[in-house]
């Protein structure tokens, strides 16, 4: 029986060439799989036709926008996931979703091989391969760009020789990856980390310095998950989509970051994540109102660990799974509304209200109606400082 390979297919030059490249070198039938994670651009039918025209034995397309919003972006929101305190894990979230579909299609087609178009220098190869071996330990992986010399020049030559229906001239100087949660851009002039990003780098956001009326909105959350904008019920994917448009128009969520990749390289990346940054900003503030102090302090450590696991390709690991349970439990009372003002590149919280609020104005007030017993503070402060005080006395005594 002919062997089958399922290829993670984007519709671009590299993976279009990879179809014929893999077929020629392995004699296997290539099944192309394209997954829509909200990246926009060409429709799935066009991508499917191109895969077939490039020689795929079959092509599968999946509209995974709702799944991506609910099962990948929402857990990242509960974890306020910001790698190196800034990057909202855009690409790192879509890879495990694509991996689940690769494994499923491989099962359905009886394929023993799976292929991706990643290079050997990035994180995405790790996310694909570690995810795949975790879900389907029997699958083998082909990475033609990394392992069989499919360089850019050779890909272009191959496409021209075989007259593949891909545009080899329109290729942008940038390497771009985008989805519902955001957009990342690297290479080209960005490799000079002193050079400011040119305007043509940006695709999800307007220039924040252009003046424009501020946009104010109210986001509602239930157990940490957003479920309405301005009082109108919406799914997570709808909310992210609307915020990408509204916050993107105000230039919210642009980042310019030199980041530590898992493979040890430092790389410069421009990110745009208007919806993600707006949601995380609002969600963190609602947590400030609803989450008890020690839980909140511990959660911040757990969030960082969750984020690093996901960045490092360990979405399907036991620790990540256990931390998801923790995040869900910690989110139990994160219910209420947050008012956010979008303007000049920033999402600023201007109001919050919650039926599960821990904020008590009778304790916080400096005006009449104060119910906080200040007399209790005196003894508390004394005992709180006692261990340090005793140690300081000892230090002086022993030091002589
Ligand atoms: N550095 C980011 C990450 O590892 C984004 C990589 C996406 N690829 C790209 N061509 N920009 O998650």
Tab-separated table of C-alpha atoms and ligand atoms in Angstrom:
chain	number	residue	atom	x	y	z
A	1	UNK	CA	0.000	0.000	0.000
A	2	UNK	CA	1.222	3.496	-0.798
A	3	UNK	CA	2.370	5.401	2.243
A	4	UNK	CA	0.522	8.535	3.178
A	5	UNK	CA	1.816	11.801	4.631
A	6	UNK	CA	-0.390	14.478	6.155
A	7	UNK	CA	1.155	17.908	5.544
A	8	UNK	CA	0.295	21.014	7.580
A	9	UNK	CA	-0.532	23.266	4.629
A	10	UNK	CA	-0.766	27.064	4.683
A	11	UNK	CA	-1.253	27.750	0.975
A	12	UNK	CA	2.024	29.681	0.770
A	13	UNK	CA	5.103	28.971	-1.332
A	14	UNK	CA	6.970	26.664	1.052
A	15	UNK	CA	4.191	24.243	1.854
A	16	UNK	CA	2.892	24.280	-1.742
A	17	UNK	CA	6.322	23.174	-2.918
A	18	UNK	CA	6.565	20.693	-0.047
A	19	UNK	CA	3.670	18.677	-1.531
A	20	UNK	CA	5.614	17.678	-4.652
A	21	UNK	CA	8.962	17.710	-2.882
A	22	UNK	CA	7.801	15.117	-0.331
A	23	UNK	CA	5.972	13.023	-2.930
A	24	UNK	CA	9.101	12.865	-5.140
A	25	UNK	CA	11.451	11.964	-2.321
A	26	UNK	CA	9.321	9.447	-0.472
A	27	UNK	CA	6.939	8.101	-3.099
A	28	UNK	CA	4.160	8.745	-0.599
A	29	UNK	CA	0.752	10.283	-1.240
A	30	UNK	CA	0.477	13.726	0.315
A	31	UNK	CA	-2.721	14.761	2.078
A	32	UNK	CA	-2.732	18.545	2.626
A	33	UNK	CA	-4.412	19.883	5.755
A	34	UNK	CA	-5.245	23.585	6.082
A	35	UNK	CA	-6.617	24.874	9.385
A	36	UNK	CA	-8.307	28.252	9.698
A	37	UNK	CA	-7.365	29.732	13.087
A	38	UNK	CA	-8.719	33.138	12.126
A	39	UNK	CA	-5.717	34.205	10.051
A	40	UNK	CA	-7.927	35.834	7.407
A	41	UNK	CA	-6.683	36.082	3.835
A	42	UNK	CA	-7.681	33.522	1.233
A	43	UNK	CA	-10.737	31.374	1.740
A	44	UNK	CA	-10.384	27.697	2.513
A	45	UNK	CA	-11.799	26.610	-0.854
A	46	UNK	CA	-9.062	28.495	-2.740
A	47	UNK	CA	-6.396	26.961	-0.507
A	48	UNK	CA	-7.857	23.503	-1.005
A	49	UNK	CA	-7.851	23.891	-4.808
A	50	UNK	CA	-4.242	25.057	-4.757
A	51	UNK	CA	-3.152	22.032	-2.707
A	52	UNK	CA	-4.775	19.711	-5.237
A	53	UNK	CA	-3.270	21.647	-8.158
A	54	UNK	CA	0.159	21.274	-6.516
A	55	UNK	CA	-0.235	17.515	-6.535
A	56	UNK	CA	-1.864	16.622	-3.235
A	57	UNK	CA	-3.729	13.294	-3.318
A	58	UNK	CA	-6.375	14.931	-1.172
A	59	UNK	CA	-6.868	18.187	0.714
A	60	UNK	CA	-8.715	18.726	3.984
A	61	UNK	CA	-9.735	22.156	5.222
A	62	UNK	CA	-10.986	22.924	8.721
A	63	UNK	CA	-12.688	26.068	9.955
A	64	UNK	CA	-11.355	25.988	13.511
A	65	UNK	CA	-12.011	29.609	14.441
A	66	UNK	CA	-14.589	28.852	17.145
A	67	UNK	CA	-12.519	25.986	18.523
A	68	UNK	CA	-9.400	28.144	18.585
A	69	UNK	CA	-11.170	30.990	20.383
A	70	UNK	CA	-12.767	28.776	23.000
A	71	UNK	CA	-10.241	26.040	23.651
A	72	UNK	CA	-6.935	27.829	23.098
A	73	UNK	CA	-7.357	31.599	23.448
A	74	UNK	CA	-9.629	31.375	26.499
A	75	UNK	CA	-7.262	29.188	28.566
A	76	UNK	CA	-4.518	31.688	27.663
A	77	UNK	CA	-6.741	34.496	28.909
A	78	UNK	CA	-7.465	32.717	32.202
A	79	UNK	CA	-3.677	32.435	32.603
A	80	UNK	CA	-3.130	36.089	31.517
A	81	UNK	CA	-0.472	34.497	29.345
A	82	UNK	CA	2.267	36.973	28.402
A	83	UNK	CA	5.641	35.402	27.599
A	84	UNK	CA	8.486	37.548	28.944
A	85	UNK	CA	5.679	39.638	30.466
A	86	UNK	CA	4.657	40.914	27.033
A	87	UNK	CA	4.029	38.436	24.194
A	88	UNK	CA	0.518	36.876	24.281
A	89	UNK	CA	1.597	33.519	22.727
A	90	UNK	CA	-0.124	34.027	19.397
A	91	UNK	CA	1.719	31.354	17.367
A	92	UNK	CA	2.340	29.134	20.372
A	93	UNK	CA	-1.439	28.742	20.807
A	94	UNK	CA	-2.311	27.772	17.245
A	95	UNK	CA	0.277	25.002	16.892
A	96	UNK	CA	-1.300	22.572	19.374
A	97	UNK	CA	-4.670	23.102	17.675
A	98	UNK	CA	-3.155	22.285	14.277
A	99	UNK	CA	-1.444	19.280	15.862
A	100	UNK	CA	-4.754	17.810	17.066
A	101	UNK	CA	-6.140	18.066	13.526
A	102	UNK	CA	-2.972	16.599	11.989
A	103	UNK	CA	-3.213	13.617	14.327
A	104	UNK	CA	-6.923	13.186	13.574
A	105	UNK	CA	-6.490	13.358	9.785
A	106	UNK	CA	-3.508	10.989	9.979
A	107	UNK	CA	-5.734	8.483	11.775
A	108	UNK	CA	-8.578	8.925	9.297
A	109	UNK	CA	-6.311	8.455	6.271
A	110	UNK	CA	-4.191	5.719	7.818
A	111	UNK	CA	-1.080	7.892	7.435
A	112	UNK	CA	2.064	7.005	9.343
A	113	UNK	CA	3.850	10.267	8.499
A	114	UNK	CA	3.124	13.911	9.194
A	115	UNK	CA	4.983	16.888	7.695
A	116	UNK	CA	5.436	20.576	8.487
A	117	UNK	CA	7.248	23.461	6.808
A	118	UNK	CA	9.142	24.818	9.829
A	119	UNK	CA	12.836	25.654	9.815
A	120	UNK	CA	15.264	24.312	12.400
A	121	UNK	CA	15.689	27.684	14.094
A	122	UNK	CA	12.273	28.360	15.524
A	123	UNK	CA	9.911	27.247	18.257
A	124	UNK	CA	7.200	25.975	15.950
A	125	UNK	CA	9.073	22.794	14.933
A	126	UNK	CA	9.203	21.922	18.632
A	127	UNK	CA	5.516	22.631	19.161
A	128	UNK	CA	4.527	20.476	16.176
A	129	UNK	CA	6.762	17.543	16.905
A	130	UNK	CA	6.448	17.384	20.684
A	131	UNK	CA	2.675	17.756	20.354
A	132	UNK	CA	2.463	15.035	17.712
A	133	UNK	CA	4.534	12.490	19.612
A	134	UNK	CA	2.460	13.163	22.708
A	135	UNK	CA	-0.855	12.622	20.918
A	136	UNK	CA	0.250	9.851	18.522
A	137	UNK	CA	3.553	8.321	19.600
A	138	UNK	CA	3.623	6.127	16.474
A	139	UNK	CA	3.707	8.989	13.951
A	140	UNK	CA	6.948	9.961	12.230
A	141	UNK	CA	7.621	13.542	11.197
A	142	UNK	CA	9.064	14.980	7.970
A	143	UNK	CA	10.422	18.547	7.967
A	144	UNK	CA	11.623	19.196	4.398
A	145	UNK	CA	12.726	22.779	4.988
A	146	UNK	CA	14.832	21.746	7.953
A	147	UNK	CA	15.927	18.218	7.020
A	148	UNK	CA	16.079	17.843	3.248
A	149	UNK	CA	17.534	21.107	2.018
A	150	UNK	CA	14.331	22.744	0.775
A	151	UNK	CA	15.773	26.269	0.897
A	152	UNK	CA	13.867	29.284	-0.366
A	153	UNK	CA	15.848	29.423	-3.645
A	154	UNK	CA	15.257	25.743	-4.294
A	155	UNK	CA	11.563	26.113	-3.480
A	156	UNK	CA	11.217	28.932	-6.015
A	157	UNK	CA	13.113	26.937	-8.665
A	158	UNK	CA	10.926	23.889	-7.966
A	159	UNK	CA	7.712	25.950	-8.209
A	160	UNK	CA	8.817	27.460	-11.530
A	161	UNK	CA	9.970	24.172	-13.005
A	162	UNK	CA	6.702	22.412	-12.102
A	163	UNK	CA	4.605	25.483	-12.955
A	164	UNK	CA	2.909	25.385	-9.574
A	165	UNK	CA	0.051	27.877	-9.130
A	166	UNK	CA	1.886	29.903	-6.473
A	167	UNK	CA	3.021	33.486	-6.740
A	168	UNK	CA	6.793	33.380	-6.221
A	169	UNK	CA	7.327	37.085	-6.918
A	170	UNK	CA	4.927	38.586	-4.375
A	171	UNK	CA	6.835	37.197	-1.433
A	172	UNK	CA	7.146	39.832	1.312
A	173	UNK	CA	10.459	40.579	3.053
A	174	UNK	CA	8.844	39.462	6.292
A	175	UNK	CA	7.992	36.138	7.822
A	176	UNK	CA	4.469	36.554	9.137
A	177	UNK	CA	2.280	34.308	11.228
A	178	UNK	CA	-1.184	35.457	12.181
A	179	UNK	CA	-4.383	34.192	13.729
A	180	UNK	CA	-7.366	35.292	15.789
A	181	UNK	CA	-5.180	36.058	18.849
A	182	UNK	CA	-2.675	38.247	16.990
A	183	UNK	CA	0.038	38.629	14.396
A	184	UNK	CA	3.792	38.228	14.490
A	185	UNK	CA	6.298	39.560	11.996
A	186	UNK	CA	10.010	38.890	11.767
A	187	UNK	CA	13.022	39.048	9.382
A	188	UNK	CA	13.800	41.747	6.779
A	189	UNK	CA	15.019	45.024	8.291
A	190	UNK	CA	13.751	43.873	11.692
A	191	UNK	CA	16.880	41.741	12.024
A	192	UNK	CA	18.746	44.984	12.760
A	193	UNK	CA	17.453	45.412	16.295
A	194	UNK	CA	18.393	49.102	16.316
A	195	UNK	CA	16.227	49.864	13.280
A	196	UNK	CA	12.696	51.061	13.994
A	197	UNK	CA	9.941	49.009	12.386
A	198	UNK	CA	8.772	50.403	9.048
A	199	UNK	CA	5.069	51.137	8.637
A	200	UNK	CA	4.546	48.207	6.244
A	201	UNK	CA	5.229	45.750	9.072
A	202	UNK	CA	1.806	46.302	10.598
A	203	UNK	CA	-1.363	44.532	9.513
A	204	UNK	CA	-3.706	44.340	12.526
A	205	UNK	CA	-3.280	47.833	13.972
A	206	UNK	CA	-3.442	51.465	12.900
A	207	UNK	CA	-0.694	53.905	13.867
A	208	UNK	CA	-1.500	54.795	17.513
A	209	UNK	CA	-0.218	58.346	17.063
A	210	UNK	CA	-2.905	59.200	14.495
A	211	UNK	CA	-5.564	61.156	16.329
A	212	UNK	CA	-8.969	59.627	16.516
A	213	UNK	CA	-11.904	59.726	18.948
A	214	UNK	CA	-11.405	57.350	21.898
A	215	UNK	CA	-13.529	54.210	21.898
A	216	UNK	CA	-15.059	53.092	25.182
A	217	UNK	CA	-16.639	49.702	25.796
A	218	UNK	CA	-17.849	47.434	28.578
A	219	UNK	CA	-16.646	43.843	28.672
A	220	UNK	CA	-18.569	41.307	30.749
A	221	UNK	CA	-16.993	38.149	32.144
A	222	UNK	CA	-18.374	34.993	33.760
A	223	UNK	CA	-15.852	32.854	35.649
A	224	UNK	CA	-13.051	34.641	33.803
A	225	UNK	CA	-14.482	34.085	30.312
A	226	UNK	CA	-15.757	37.131	28.368
A	227	UNK	CA	-19.353	36.704	27.260
A	228	UNK	CA	-20.626	40.136	26.238
A	229	UNK	CA	-19.570	43.487	24.794
A	230	UNK	CA	-21.672	46.510	25.742
A	231	UNK	CA	-24.322	44.197	27.158
A	232	UNK	CA	-24.705	42.150	23.971
A	233	UNK	CA	-23.965	38.415	24.370
A	234	UNK	CA	-21.151	37.167	22.168
A	235	UNK	CA	-19.011	34.046	21.836
A	236	UNK	CA	-15.315	34.323	22.720
A	237	UNK	CA	-14.371	34.242	19.033
A	238	UNK	CA	-16.846	37.035	18.230
A	239	UNK	CA	-15.525	39.130	21.103
A	240	UNK	CA	-11.899	38.695	20.050
A	241	UNK	CA	-12.820	39.530	16.441
A	242	UNK	CA	-14.686	42.699	17.430
A	243	UNK	CA	-11.883	43.806	19.745
A	244	UNK	CA	-9.270	43.195	17.059
A	245	UNK	CA	-11.158	45.676	14.890
A	246	UNK	CA	-11.972	48.281	17.561
A	247	UNK	CA	-8.734	48.143	19.553
A	248	UNK	CA	-6.731	47.664	16.346
A	249	UNK	CA	-8.183	50.933	15.006
A	250	UNK	CA	-6.764	52.667	18.110
A	251	UNK	CA	-3.328	51.087	17.666
A	252	UNK	CA	-3.648	48.951	20.805
A	253	UNK	CA	-1.418	45.917	21.266
A	254	UNK	CA	1.725	46.702	19.253
A	255	UNK	CA	4.907	45.180	20.659
A	256	UNK	CA	8.533	45.271	19.575
A	257	UNK	CA	10.385	42.546	21.442
A	258	UNK	CA	13.722	40.732	21.453
A	259	UNK	CA	12.682	37.346	22.698
A	260	UNK	CA	14.336	34.208	24.051
A	261	UNK	CA	13.477	31.275	21.823
A	262	UNK	CA	13.476	27.753	23.147
A	263	UNK	CA	16.317	26.808	20.762
A	264	UNK	CA	18.580	29.347	22.465
A	265	UNK	CA	18.487	32.150	19.896
A	266	UNK	CA	17.430	35.676	20.728
A	267	UNK	CA	15.192	37.012	17.984
A	268	UNK	CA	13.400	40.282	17.306
A	269	UNK	CA	9.704	40.066	16.647
A	270	UNK	CA	6.961	42.617	16.098
A	271	UNK	CA	3.622	41.569	17.527
A	272	UNK	CA	0.159	42.992	17.166
A	273	UNK	CA	-2.527	41.646	19.436
A	274	UNK	CA	-5.203	44.290	19.912
A	275	UNK	CA	-7.956	41.916	21.062
A	276	UNK	CA	-5.707	39.808	23.268
A	277	UNK	CA	-4.093	42.766	25.029
A	278	UNK	CA	-7.466	44.455	25.622
A	279	UNK	CA	-8.941	41.249	27.057
A	280	UNK	CA	-5.944	40.478	29.267
A	281	UNK	CA	-5.895	44.056	30.595
A	282	UNK	CA	-9.596	43.935	31.477
A	283	UNK	CA	-9.410	40.391	32.859
A	284	UNK	CA	-6.440	41.155	35.122
A	285	UNK	CA	-8.270	44.122	36.592
A	286	UNK	CA	-11.424	42.105	37.246
A	287	UNK	CA	-9.237	39.537	39.012
A	288	UNK	CA	-7.839	42.323	41.173
A	289	UNK	CA	-11.404	42.926	42.351
A	290	UNK	CA	-12.550	39.297	42.742
A	291	UNK	CA	-9.549	37.114	43.623
A	292	UNK	CA	-8.375	36.786	47.205
A	293	UNK	CA	-4.874	38.101	47.873
A	294	UNK	CA	-2.903	34.872	48.416
A	295	UNK	CA	-4.619	33.121	45.538
A	296	UNK	CA	-3.822	36.112	43.313
A	297	UNK	CA	-0.160	36.149	44.349
A	298	UNK	CA	0.235	32.434	43.759
A	299	UNK	CA	-1.681	32.635	40.490
A	300	UNK	CA	0.848	35.093	39.080
A	301	UNK	CA	3.601	32.500	39.542
A	302	UNK	CA	1.440	29.753	38.060
A	303	UNK	CA	0.614	32.012	35.103
A	304	UNK	CA	4.269	32.457	34.284
A	305	UNK	CA	4.868	28.707	34.429
A	306	UNK	CA	1.794	27.995	32.260
A	307	UNK	CA	2.995	30.546	29.720
A	308	UNK	CA	6.514	29.141	29.535
A	309	UNK	CA	5.212	25.590	29.137
A	310	UNK	CA	2.995	26.643	26.239
A	311	UNK	CA	5.714	28.773	24.636
A	312	UNK	CA	8.105	25.828	24.956
A	313	UNK	CA	5.783	23.444	23.100
A	314	UNK	CA	4.448	21.550	26.115
A	315	UNK	CA	0.731	22.244	25.617
A	316	UNK	CA	-0.126	18.542	26.094
A	317	UNK	CA	2.113	18.021	29.133
A	318	UNK	CA	0.781	16.810	32.493
A	319	UNK	CA	1.891	19.976	34.304
A	320	UNK	CA	0.135	22.235	31.815
A	321	UNK	CA	-3.036	20.141	32.165
A	322	UNK	CA	-2.904	20.342	35.946
A	323	UNK	CA	-2.321	24.085	35.822
A	324	UNK	CA	-5.430	24.444	33.625
A	325	UNK	CA	-7.454	22.906	36.449
A	326	UNK	CA	-5.906	25.405	38.857
A	327	UNK	CA	-6.682	28.331	36.514
A	328	UNK	CA	-10.319	27.251	36.196
A	329	UNK	CA	-10.686	26.968	39.987
A	330	UNK	CA	-8.997	30.340	40.529
A	331	UNK	CA	-11.416	31.903	38.015
A	332	UNK	CA	-14.568	30.854	39.836
A	333	UNK	CA	-15.567	34.297	41.066
A	334	UNK	CA	-14.092	36.340	38.232
A	335	UNK	CA	-17.494	37.547	37.130
A	336	UNK	CA	-18.509	41.118	36.366
A	337	UNK	CA	-18.032	44.080	34.074
A	338	UNK	CA	-14.981	46.122	33.137
A	339	UNK	CA	-15.128	49.430	31.295
A	340	UNK	CA	-12.176	49.948	28.971
A	341	UNK	CA	-11.100	53.046	27.082
A	342	UNK	CA	-9.207	52.390	23.861
A	343	UNK	CA	-7.086	55.274	22.687
A	344	UNK	CA	-3.581	56.228	21.563
A	345	UNK	CA	-2.319	52.647	21.509
A	346	UNK	CA	-3.510	51.808	25.000
A	347	UNK	CA	-6.390	49.927	26.581
A	348	UNK	CA	-7.077	51.585	29.934
A	349	UNK	CA	-9.542	50.313	32.515
A	350	UNK	CA	-11.752	53.116	33.819
A	351	UNK	CA	-14.328	51.150	35.818
A	352	UNK	CA	-15.145	47.734	37.252
A	353	UNK	CA	-18.170	46.181	39.000
A	354	UNK	CA	-18.870	42.649	40.165
A	355	UNK	CA	-21.462	40.681	42.119
A	356	UNK	CA	-18.494	38.677	43.485
A	357	UNK	CA	-16.403	41.716	44.403
A	358	UNK	CA	-14.062	41.582	47.396
A	359	UNK	CA	-13.733	45.349	47.342
A	360	UNK	CA	-15.553	46.744	50.361
A	361	UNK	CA	-15.865	50.504	50.405
A	362	UNK	CA	-16.734	50.405	54.098
A	363	UNK	CA	-13.251	49.016	54.735
A	364	UNK	CA	-11.458	51.110	52.129
A	365	UNK	CA	-12.998	54.510	52.803
A	366	UNK	CA	-11.232	57.388	54.552
A	367	UNK	CA	-14.594	59.126	54.958
A	368	UNK	CA	-17.431	58.600	57.413
A	369	UNK	CA	-18.917	55.110	57.367
A	370	UNK	CA	-15.494	53.547	57.950
A	371	UNK	CA	-15.907	50.069	59.481
A	372	UNK	CA	-12.222	49.175	59.564
A	373	UNK	CA	-11.048	48.958	63.174
A	374	UNK	CA	-7.767	50.856	63.125
A	375	UNK	CA	-7.047	49.902	66.735
A	376	UNK	CA	-6.421	46.326	65.554
A	377	UNK	CA	-3.680	47.515	63.212
A	378	UNK	CA	-1.317	48.517	66.022
A	379	UNK	CA	-0.853	44.996	67.419
A	380	UNK	CA	-0.835	43.457	63.939
A	381	UNK	CA	2.029	45.653	62.797
A	382	UNK	CA	4.031	44.872	65.923
A	383	UNK	CA	3.699	41.092	65.575
A	384	UNK	CA	4.237	41.169	61.817
A	385	UNK	CA	7.614	42.830	62.289
A	386	UNK	CA	8.607	40.778	65.329
A	387	UNK	CA	10.759	38.088	63.611
A	388	UNK	CA	12.790	40.699	61.727
A	389	UNK	CA	13.162	42.781	64.849
A	390	UNK	CA	14.420	39.817	66.933
A	391	UNK	CA	16.873	38.885	64.177
A	392	UNK	CA	18.202	42.458	63.990
A	393	UNK	CA	18.775	42.505	67.731
A	394	UNK	CA	20.653	39.182	67.422
A	395	UNK	CA	22.765	40.507	64.510
A	396	UNK	CA	23.951	43.419	66.623
A	397	UNK	CA	24.627	41.207	69.626
A	398	UNK	CA	26.581	38.538	67.731
A	399	UNK	CA	28.496	41.003	65.533
A	400	UNK	CA	29.559	42.588	68.807
B	1	LIG	N1	8.457	33.904	17.984
B	1	LIG	C1	7.084	33.600	18.055
B	1	LIG	C2	6.845	32.275	18.725
B	1	LIG	O1	7.723	31.490	18.791
B	1	LIG	C3	6.378	33.703	16.723
B	1	LIG	C4	6.871	32.799	15.640
B	1	LIG	C5	5.973	32.899	14.464
B	1	LIG	N2	6.575	32.877	13.185
B	1	LIG	C6	6.772	33.929	12.349
B	1	LIG	N3	7.075	33.646	11.141
B	1	LIG	N4	6.658	35.159	12.703
B	1	LIG	O2	5.777	32.010	19.210
